mmCIF file with all atom_site columns, C-alpha atoms in Angstrom:
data_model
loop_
_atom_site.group_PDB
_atom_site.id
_atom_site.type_symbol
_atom_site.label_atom_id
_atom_site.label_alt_id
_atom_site.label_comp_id
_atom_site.label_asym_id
_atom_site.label_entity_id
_atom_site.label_seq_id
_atom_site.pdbx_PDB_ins_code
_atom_site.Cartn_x
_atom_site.Cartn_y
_atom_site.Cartn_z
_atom_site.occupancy
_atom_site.B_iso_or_equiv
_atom_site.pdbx_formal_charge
_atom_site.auth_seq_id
_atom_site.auth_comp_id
_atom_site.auth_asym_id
_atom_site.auth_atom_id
_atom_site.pdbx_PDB_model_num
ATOM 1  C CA . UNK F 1 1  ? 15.165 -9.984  19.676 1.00 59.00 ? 12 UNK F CA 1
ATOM 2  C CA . UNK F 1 2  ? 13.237 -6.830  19.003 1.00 67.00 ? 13 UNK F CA 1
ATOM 3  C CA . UNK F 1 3  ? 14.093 -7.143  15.408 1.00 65.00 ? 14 UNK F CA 1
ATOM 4  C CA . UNK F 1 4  ? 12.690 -10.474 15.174 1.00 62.00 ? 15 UNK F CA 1
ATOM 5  C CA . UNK F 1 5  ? 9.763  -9.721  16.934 1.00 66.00 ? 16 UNK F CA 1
ATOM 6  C CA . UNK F 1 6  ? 8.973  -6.724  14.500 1.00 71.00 ? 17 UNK F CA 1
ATOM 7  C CA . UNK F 1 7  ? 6.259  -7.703  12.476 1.00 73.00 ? 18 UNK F CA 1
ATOM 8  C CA . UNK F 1 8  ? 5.746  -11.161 13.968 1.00 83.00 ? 19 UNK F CA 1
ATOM 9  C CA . UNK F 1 9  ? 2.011  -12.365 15.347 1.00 88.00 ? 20 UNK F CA 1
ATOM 10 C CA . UNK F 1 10 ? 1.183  -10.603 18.444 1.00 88.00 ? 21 UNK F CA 1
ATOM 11 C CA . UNK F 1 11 ? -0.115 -13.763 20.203 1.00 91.00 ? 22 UNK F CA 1
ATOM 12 C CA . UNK F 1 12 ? 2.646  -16.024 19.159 1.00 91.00 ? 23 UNK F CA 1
ATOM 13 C CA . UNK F 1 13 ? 5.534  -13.139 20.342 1.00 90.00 ? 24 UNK F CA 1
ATOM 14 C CA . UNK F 1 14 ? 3.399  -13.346 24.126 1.00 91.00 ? 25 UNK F CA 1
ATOM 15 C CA . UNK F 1 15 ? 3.475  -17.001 24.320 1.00 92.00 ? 26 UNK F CA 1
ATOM 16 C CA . UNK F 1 16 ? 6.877  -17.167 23.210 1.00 92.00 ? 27 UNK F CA 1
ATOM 17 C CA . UNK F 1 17 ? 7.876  -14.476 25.716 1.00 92.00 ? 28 UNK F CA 1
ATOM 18 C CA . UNK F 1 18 ? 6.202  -16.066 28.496 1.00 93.00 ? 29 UNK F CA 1
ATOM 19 C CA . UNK F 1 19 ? 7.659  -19.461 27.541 1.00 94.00 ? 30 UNK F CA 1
ATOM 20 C CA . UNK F 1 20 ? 11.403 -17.940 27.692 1.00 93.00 ? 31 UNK F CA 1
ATOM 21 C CA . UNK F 1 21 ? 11.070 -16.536 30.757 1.00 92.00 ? 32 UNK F CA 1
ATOM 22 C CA . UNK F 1 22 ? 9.036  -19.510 32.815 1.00 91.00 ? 33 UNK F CA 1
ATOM 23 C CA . UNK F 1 23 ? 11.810 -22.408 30.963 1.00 91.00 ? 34 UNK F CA 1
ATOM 24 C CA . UNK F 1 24 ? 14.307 -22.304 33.440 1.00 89.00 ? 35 UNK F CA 1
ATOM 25 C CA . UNK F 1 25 ? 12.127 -22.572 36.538 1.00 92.00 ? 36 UNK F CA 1
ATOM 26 C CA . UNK F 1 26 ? 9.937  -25.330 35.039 1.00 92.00 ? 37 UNK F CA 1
ATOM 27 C CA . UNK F 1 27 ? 9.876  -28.876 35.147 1.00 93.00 ? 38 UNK F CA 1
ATOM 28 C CA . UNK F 1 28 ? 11.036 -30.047 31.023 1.00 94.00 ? 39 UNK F CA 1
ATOM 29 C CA . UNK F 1 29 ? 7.197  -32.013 31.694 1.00 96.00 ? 40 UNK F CA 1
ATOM 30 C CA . UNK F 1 30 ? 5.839  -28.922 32.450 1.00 94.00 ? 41 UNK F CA 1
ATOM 31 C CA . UNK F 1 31 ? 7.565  -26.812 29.621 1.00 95.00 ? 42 UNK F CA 1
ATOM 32 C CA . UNK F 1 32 ? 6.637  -28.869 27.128 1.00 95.00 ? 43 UNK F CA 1
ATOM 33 C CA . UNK F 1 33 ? 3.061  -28.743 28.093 1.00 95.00 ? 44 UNK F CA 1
ATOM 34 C CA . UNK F 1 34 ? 2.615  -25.122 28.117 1.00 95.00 ? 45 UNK F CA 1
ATOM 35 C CA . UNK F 1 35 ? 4.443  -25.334 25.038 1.00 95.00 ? 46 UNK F CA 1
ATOM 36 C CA . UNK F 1 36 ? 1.402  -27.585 23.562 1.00 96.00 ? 47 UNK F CA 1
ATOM 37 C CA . UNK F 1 37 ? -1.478 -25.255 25.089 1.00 94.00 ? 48 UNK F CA 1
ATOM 38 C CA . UNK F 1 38 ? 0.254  -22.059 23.580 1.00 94.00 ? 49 UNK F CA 1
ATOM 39 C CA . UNK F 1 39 ? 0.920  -23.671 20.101 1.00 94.00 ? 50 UNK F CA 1
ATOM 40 C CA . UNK F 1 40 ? -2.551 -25.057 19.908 1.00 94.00 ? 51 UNK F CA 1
ATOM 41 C CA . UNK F 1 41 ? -4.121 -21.398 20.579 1.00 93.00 ? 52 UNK F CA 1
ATOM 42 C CA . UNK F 1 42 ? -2.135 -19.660 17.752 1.00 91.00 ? 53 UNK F CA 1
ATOM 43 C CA . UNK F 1 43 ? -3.371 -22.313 15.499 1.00 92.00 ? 54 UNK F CA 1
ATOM 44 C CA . UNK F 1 44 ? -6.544 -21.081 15.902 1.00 92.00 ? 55 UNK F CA 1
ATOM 45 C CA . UNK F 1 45 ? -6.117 -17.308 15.834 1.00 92.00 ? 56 UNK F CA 1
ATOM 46 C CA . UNK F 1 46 ? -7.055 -15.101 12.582 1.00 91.00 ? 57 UNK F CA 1
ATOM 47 C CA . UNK F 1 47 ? -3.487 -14.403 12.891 1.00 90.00 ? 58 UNK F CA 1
ATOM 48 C CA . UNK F 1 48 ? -2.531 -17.978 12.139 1.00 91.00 ? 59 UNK F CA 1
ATOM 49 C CA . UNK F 1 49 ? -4.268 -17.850 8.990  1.00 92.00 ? 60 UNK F CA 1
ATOM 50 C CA . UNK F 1 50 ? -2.919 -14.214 7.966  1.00 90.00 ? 61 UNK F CA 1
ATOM 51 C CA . UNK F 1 51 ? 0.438  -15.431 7.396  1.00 87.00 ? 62 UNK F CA 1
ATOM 52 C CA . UNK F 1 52 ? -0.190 -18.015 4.995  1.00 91.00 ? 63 UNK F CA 1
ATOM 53 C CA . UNK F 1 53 ? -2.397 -15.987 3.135  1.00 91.00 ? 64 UNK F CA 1
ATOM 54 C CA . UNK F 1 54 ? -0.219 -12.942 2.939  1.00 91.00 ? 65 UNK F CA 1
ATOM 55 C CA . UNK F 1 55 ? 2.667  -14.725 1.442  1.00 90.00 ? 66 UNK F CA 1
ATOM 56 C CA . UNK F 1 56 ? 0.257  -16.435 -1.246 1.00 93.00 ? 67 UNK F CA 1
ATOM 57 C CA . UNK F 1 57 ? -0.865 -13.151 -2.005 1.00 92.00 ? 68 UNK F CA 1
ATOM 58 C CA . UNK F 1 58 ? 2.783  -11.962 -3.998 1.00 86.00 ? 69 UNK F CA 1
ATOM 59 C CA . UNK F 1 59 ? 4.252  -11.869 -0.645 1.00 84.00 ? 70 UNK F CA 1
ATOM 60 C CA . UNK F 1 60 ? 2.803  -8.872  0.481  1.00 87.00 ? 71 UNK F CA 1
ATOM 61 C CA . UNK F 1 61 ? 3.500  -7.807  4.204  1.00 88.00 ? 72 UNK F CA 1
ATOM 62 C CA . UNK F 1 62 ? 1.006  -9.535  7.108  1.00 88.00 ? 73 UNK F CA 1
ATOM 63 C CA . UNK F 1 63 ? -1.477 -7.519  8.935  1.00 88.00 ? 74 UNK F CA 1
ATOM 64 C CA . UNK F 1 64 ? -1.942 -9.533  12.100 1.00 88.00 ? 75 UNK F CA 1
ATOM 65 C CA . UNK F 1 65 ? -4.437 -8.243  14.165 1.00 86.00 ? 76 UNK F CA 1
ATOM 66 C CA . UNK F 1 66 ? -3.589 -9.916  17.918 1.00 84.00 ? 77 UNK F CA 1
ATOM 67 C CA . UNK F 1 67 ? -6.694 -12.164 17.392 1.00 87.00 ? 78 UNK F CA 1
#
């Protein structure tokens, strides 16, 4: 998992770490709706946009930020 997580959007590894950890003592309603809020913030973090561009730029290596 660490592997994975190397590299990877700061903000999008803490979501998907909290969302691990609170799945099996939610509600599926519930999951799924924390699962909404937390992919509707990293759409709009600078982060969001950093991948994208990174890639279009000859696939040169992301420097997310956490914001």
């Amino acid at each position: 998992a660490r592997d994975m997580a190397e590299g990877a959007a700061p903000v999008s590894v803490r979501f998907a770490k909290r969302l691990i950890r609170n799945a099996l003592d939610q509600d599926i309603l519930d999951h799924f709706d924390e699962l909404s809020l937390a992919t509707a913030i990293c759409r709009t973090t600078e982060d969001s946009k950093e991948g994208p561009r990174a890639f279009a730029e000859n696939r040169r290596k992301p420097q997310f930020k956490g914001r």
